[in-house]
Short mmCIF file of C-alpha atoms in Angstrom, two decimals:
data_model
loop_
_atom_site.label_atom_id
_atom_site.label_comp_id
_atom_site.label_asym_id
_atom_site.label_seq_id
_atom_site.Cartn_x
_atom_site.Cartn_y
_atom_site.Cartn_z
CA LYS P 1362 -20.44 1.45 21.62
CA VAL P 1363 -17.49 0.86 19.26
CA ASN P 1364 -19.83 -0.69 16.70
CA GLY P 1365 -22.08 2.37 16.81
CA TYR P 1366 -19.17 4.75 16.35
CA PHE P 1367 -17.91 2.79 13.35
CA SER P 1368 -21.39 2.77 11.77
CA ASP P 1369 -21.78 6.52 12.34
CA LEU P 1370 -18.54 7.27 10.50
CA LEU P 1371 -19.40 5.00 7.58
CA SER P 1372 -22.78 6.64 7.13
CA LEU P 1373 -21.08 9.96 6.34
CA TYR P 1374 -19.88 8.56 3.02
CA VAL P 1375 -22.98 6.77 1.77
CA GLU P 1376 -23.76 9.23 -1.02
CA ASP P 1377 -21.21 12.05 -0.76
CA LYS P 1378 -17.79 11.01 -2.09
CA GLY P 1379 -16.20 14.37 -1.36
CA HIS P 1380 -13.87 15.10 1.54
CA LYS P 1381 -15.59 15.77 4.86
CA SER P 1382 -13.37 17.75 7.20
CA SER P 1383 -15.48 16.79 10.22
CA VAL P 1384 -14.77 13.07 9.85
CA ALA P 1385 -11.24 13.19 11.24
CA ASP P 1386 -12.35 15.23 14.25
CA THR P 1387 -15.27 12.91 14.96
CA ALA P 1388 -13.09 9.81 14.61
CA SER P 1389 -10.43 11.34 16.86
CA THR P 1390 -13.05 12.03 19.55
CA TYR P 1391 -14.35 8.47 19.33
CA LEU P 1392 -10.83 7.01 19.55
CA ALA P 1393 -9.97 9.09 22.61
CA GLU P 1394 -13.05 7.81 24.39
CA LEU P 1395 -12.47 4.21 23.32
CA ASN P 1396 -8.82 4.37 24.42
CA SER P 1397 -10.02 4.92 27.98
CA ILE P 1398 -11.88 1.61 27.90
CA TYR P 1399 -9.49 -0.29 25.63
CA PRO P 1400 -9.54 -3.85 27.01
CA SER P 1401 -6.22 -5.41 28.01
CA LYS P 1402 -7.34 -8.66 26.40
CA GLN P 1403 -8.57 -7.64 22.99
CA SER P 1404 -11.46 -9.39 21.29
CA SER P 1405 -11.24 -9.59 17.51
CA LEU P 1406 -14.46 -7.55 17.27
CA PHE P 1407 -13.25 -4.64 19.43
CA PHE P 1408 -9.81 -4.66 17.78
CA SER P 1409 -11.34 -4.70 14.28
CA MET P 1410 -13.72 -1.86 15.02
CA PHE P 1411 -11.07 0.23 16.77
CA LYS P 1412 -8.62 -0.17 13.89
CA SER P 1413 -11.38 0.53 11.37
CA ILE P 1414 -12.10 3.87 13.07
CA GLU P 1415 -8.37 4.65 12.97
CA ILE P 1416 -8.38 3.81 9.28
CA ILE P 1417 -11.32 6.12 8.57
CA MET P 1418 -9.64 8.95 10.50
CA HIS P 1419 -6.40 8.71 8.53
CA MET P 1420 -8.13 8.24 5.19
CA SER P 1421 -10.25 11.34 5.77
CA GLN P 1422 -6.94 13.22 6.10
CA TYR P 1423 -5.57 11.57 2.94
CA ASP P 1424 -2.84 10.01 5.06
CA TYR P 1425 -2.58 6.89 2.93
CA GLU P 1426 0.81 5.70 4.15
CA SER P 1427 -0.34 5.62 7.78
CA THR P 1428 -3.53 3.87 6.72
CA ILE P 1429 -1.52 1.20 4.88
CA ASP P 1430 0.51 0.50 8.03
CA ILE P 1431 -2.62 0.26 10.21
CA CYS P 1432 -4.36 -2.04 7.73
CA LYS P 1433 -1.40 -4.41 7.49
CA GLU P 1434 -1.08 -4.50 11.28
CA ALA P 1435 -4.78 -5.32 11.61
CA ILE P 1436 -4.67 -8.00 8.91
CA VAL P 1437 -1.71 -9.78 10.54
CA PHE P 1438 -3.51 -9.77 13.92
CA LEU P 1439 -6.91 -10.86 12.62
CA GLU P 1440 -5.70 -13.52 10.19
CA GLN P 1441 -4.14 -15.36 13.15
CA ARG P 1442 -7.48 -15.60 14.93
CA VAL P 1443 -9.40 -18.88 14.73
CA PHE P 1444 -12.74 -17.12 14.33
CA LYS P 1445 -12.42 -14.43 11.68
CA ARG P 1446 -14.97 -11.68 11.11
CA ALA P 1447 -15.22 -11.69 7.35
CA SER P 1448 -17.09 -8.40 6.95
CA LEU P 1449 -14.56 -6.43 9.00
CA LEU P 1450 -11.59 -8.09 7.35
CA ALA P 1451 -13.17 -7.29 4.00
CA PHE P 1452 -13.44 -3.62 5.02
CA ILE P 1453 -9.78 -3.50 6.10
CA TYR P 1454 -8.54 -5.30 2.99
CA ALA P 1455 -10.58 -2.90 0.87
CA GLN P 1456 -9.13 0.20 2.52
CA LEU P 1457 -5.63 -1.23 2.15
CA SER P 1458 -6.18 -1.90 -1.55
CA ASP P 1459 -7.65 1.58 -2.04
CA CYS P 1460 -4.73 3.28 -0.26
CA LEU P 1461 -2.19 1.33 -2.29
CA LEU P 1462 -4.06 2.43 -5.39
CA GLN P 1463 -3.92 6.07 -4.26
CA VAL P 1464 -0.13 5.96 -3.77
CA GLY P 1465 0.44 4.25 -7.12
CA ARG P 1466 1.36 0.77 -5.85
CA TYR P 1467 -1.01 -0.85 -8.33
CA ASP P 1468 0.36 -4.39 -8.38
CA GLU P 1469 0.20 -4.62 -4.60
CA ALA P 1470 -3.29 -3.10 -4.61
CA HIS P 1471 -4.45 -5.69 -7.13
CA HIS P 1472 -2.94 -8.51 -5.09
CA TYR P 1473 -4.79 -7.57 -1.90
CA CYS P 1474 -8.01 -6.91 -3.79
CA LYS P 1475 -7.93 -10.36 -5.39
CA GLU P 1476 -7.16 -11.93 -2.02
CA LEU P 1477 -10.14 -10.14 -0.54
CA ILE P 1478 -12.52 -11.24 -3.29
CA LYS P 1479 -11.32 -14.83 -3.03
CA LYS P 1480 -11.32 -15.17 0.77
CA TYR P 1481 -13.90 -12.78 2.17
CA THR P 1482 -16.66 -12.20 -0.35
CA VAL P 1483 -19.47 -14.34 -1.71
CA GLU P 1484 -20.38 -13.88 -5.35
CA GLY P 1485 -23.63 -11.98 -5.69
CA GLU P 1486 -23.52 -10.40 -2.23
CA PHE P 1487 -23.00 -6.66 -1.68
CA ASN P 1488 -19.33 -6.85 -0.65
CA TRP P 1489 -18.55 -8.88 -3.76
CA PHE P 1490 -20.01 -6.14 -5.96
CA LYS P 1491 -18.13 -3.47 -4.01
CA MET P 1492 -14.80 -5.25 -4.39
CA GLN P 1493 -15.40 -5.91 -8.06
CA GLU P 1494 -15.77 -2.15 -8.45
CA LEU P 1495 -12.47 -1.57 -6.66
CA GLN P 1496 -10.77 -4.21 -8.80
CA LEU P 1497 -12.07 -2.49 -11.93
CA HIS P 1498 -10.61 0.85 -10.83
CA ILE P 1499 -7.25 -0.76 -10.05
CA LEU P 1500 -7.16 -2.45 -13.47
CA LEU P 1501 -7.93 0.85 -15.19
CA HIS P 1502 -4.96 2.46 -13.42
CA MET P 1503 -2.81 -0.51 -14.42
CA GLU P 1504 -3.95 0.11 -18.02
CA GLN P 1505 -5.33 -3.42 -18.13
CA TYR P 1506 -8.35 -2.13 -20.01
CA GLN P 1507 -9.66 -5.36 -21.48
CA GLU P 1508 -9.50 -7.11 -18.12
CA ALA P 1509 -11.32 -4.15 -16.56
CA TYR P 1510 -14.04 -4.46 -19.21
CA ASP P 1511 -14.35 -8.19 -18.50
CA VAL P 1512 -14.78 -7.47 -14.77
CA PHE P 1513 -17.47 -4.91 -15.63
CA GLN P 1514 -19.36 -7.38 -17.81
CA LEU P 1515 -19.12 -10.20 -15.27
CA THR P 1516 -20.41 -7.97 -12.49
CA THR P 1517 -23.18 -6.07 -14.24
CA LYS P 1518 -24.63 -9.24 -15.78
CA HIS P 1519 -25.07 -10.88 -12.37
CA THR P 1520 -28.74 -11.39 -11.52
CA ASN P 1521 -28.35 -9.53 -8.21
CA PHE P 1522 -26.83 -6.43 -9.81
CA VAL P 1523 -30.15 -4.65 -10.39
CA LYS P 1524 -31.02 -5.11 -6.70
CA LEU P 1525 -28.16 -2.89 -5.55
CA PRO P 1526 -28.80 0.57 -4.01
CA SER P 1527 -29.33 3.32 -6.56
CA ALA P 1528 -26.26 5.30 -5.47
CA PHE P 1529 -24.10 2.21 -6.01
CA LEU P 1530 -25.60 1.62 -9.47
CA GLU P 1531 -24.75 5.21 -10.36
CA GLU P 1532 -21.07 4.52 -9.67
CA TRP P 1533 -21.19 1.57 -12.07
CA ASN P 1534 -22.80 3.79 -14.69
CA ILE P 1535 -19.83 6.14 -14.38
CA SER P 1536 -17.49 3.18 -14.86
CA ARG P 1537 -19.45 2.24 -17.96
CA ALA P 1538 -18.82 5.74 -19.33
CA TYR P 1539 -15.06 5.30 -18.74
CA LEU P 1540 -15.15 2.03 -20.66
CA GLU P 1541 -17.20 3.58 -23.46
CA PHE P 1542 -14.50 6.21 -23.89
CA LEU P 1543 -11.87 3.45 -24.10
CA SER P 1544 -14.01 1.55 -26.59
CA LEU P 1545 -14.34 4.61 -28.82
CA ASN P 1546 -10.55 4.83 -28.80
CA PHE P 1547 -10.25 1.12 -29.74
CA LEU P 1548 -8.62 0.20 -26.43
CA VAL P 1549 -11.36 -2.27 -25.46
CA ARG P 1550 -13.09 -5.00 -27.44
CA THR P 1551 -16.79 -4.99 -26.60
CA ASP P 1552 -19.13 -7.98 -26.81
CA GLN P 1553 -22.43 -8.49 -28.61
CA ASP P 1554 -24.40 -7.26 -25.63
CA HIS P 1555 -22.75 -3.85 -25.98
CA GLN P 1556 -23.75 -3.72 -29.63
CA LYS P 1557 -27.36 -4.59 -28.78
CA HIS P 1558 -27.48 -1.98 -26.01
CA PRO P 1559 -25.14 0.83 -27.11
CA PHE P 1560 -24.07 3.57 -24.74
CA ARG P 1561 -26.25 6.70 -24.92
CA LEU P 1562 -24.80 9.84 -23.39
CA ASN P 1563 -28.15 11.44 -22.53
CA LYS P 1564 -29.33 8.21 -20.92
CA PHE P 1565 -26.11 8.07 -18.91
CA LEU P 1566 -26.61 11.60 -17.57
CA ASN P 1567 -30.17 10.74 -16.52
CA GLU P 1568 -28.90 7.65 -14.68
CA VAL P 1569 -26.54 9.53 -12.35
CA PRO P 1570 -28.82 12.10 -10.66
CA THR P 1571 -27.35 11.78 -7.17
CA PHE P 1572 -23.68 12.25 -8.02
CA SER P 1573 -24.41 14.88 -10.67
CA LYS P 1574 -25.35 17.14 -7.73
CA ASP P 1575 -22.31 16.17 -5.64
CA LYS P 1576 -20.19 19.24 -6.33
CA THR P 1577 -17.12 17.98 -4.44
CA GLY P 1578 -17.00 14.35 -5.53
CA LEU P 1579 -17.99 12.26 -8.54
CA ASN P 1580 -19.65 15.19 -10.30
CA VAL P 1581 -16.21 16.04 -11.71
CA ALA P 1582 -15.82 12.52 -13.14
CA ILE P 1583 -19.26 12.74 -14.77
CA ILE P 1584 -18.42 16.04 -16.46
CA LEU P 1585 -15.05 14.75 -17.69
CA CYS P 1586 -16.65 11.59 -19.11
CA GLN P 1587 -19.21 13.67 -20.95
CA ILE P 1588 -16.60 16.00 -22.44
CA GLN P 1589 -14.22 13.20 -23.47
CA ILE P 1590 -16.93 11.19 -25.20
CA LEU P 1591 -18.26 14.22 -27.07
CA ILE P 1592 -14.74 15.09 -28.27
CA VAL P 1593 -14.09 11.54 -29.51
CA GLN P 1594 -17.47 11.61 -31.28
CA LYS P 1595 -16.44 14.98 -32.77
CA LYS P 1596 -19.53 16.68 -31.38
CA TYR P 1597 -17.57 19.80 -30.54
CA ASN P 1598 -20.61 22.08 -30.60
CA LYS P 1599 -22.04 20.22 -27.59
CA VAL P 1600 -18.92 20.74 -25.46
CA SER P 1601 -19.50 23.80 -23.30
#
């Protein structure tokens, strides 16, 4: 039952990155029910799932500080277990890194993200790609632009990259637009591959159809990228 509840909550955020007010209520209902059957001797699976639902509830309310505390509590408990559930630990580490990013604790966010990539991901698997994306975002906030570009190149050149879900590829296309803006402002040194396959704004807009329609989430980032690049290129007549 706890596994099903966790999966239900995750599915709400597959393609819509905007805030969903119903998530906190749903998570709260699930937690109340699970509390009534909370085992006195906790298995790592039940504990991980229960804490993950708590994490989702607090994150949906933008309560990052509470989420950080829950994540650290869960990590301490689970890291002491002989048999560790890598996928769940990866989820908790990821939420911790993301929350630390949101509250501006970038160095700490980067530390946990690197620990996660090293200990609980396998290069070329989905979680590895997801954490590389998080690391890129952290590096951009740290203004480590060249390192962010290097992470982008390493990840997108992996042979398994093209096999990722379309919605996930769209997010990477948005990151590419960020990096293009930095390149145009001489803040990133691009490689020969970039010169062979230059960034095309119209192509970029065609490659993000899902999130272009997401009026509460990444649609804003897409519009900002478009405007910034047009301004740097001095194509003022196309900014509307």
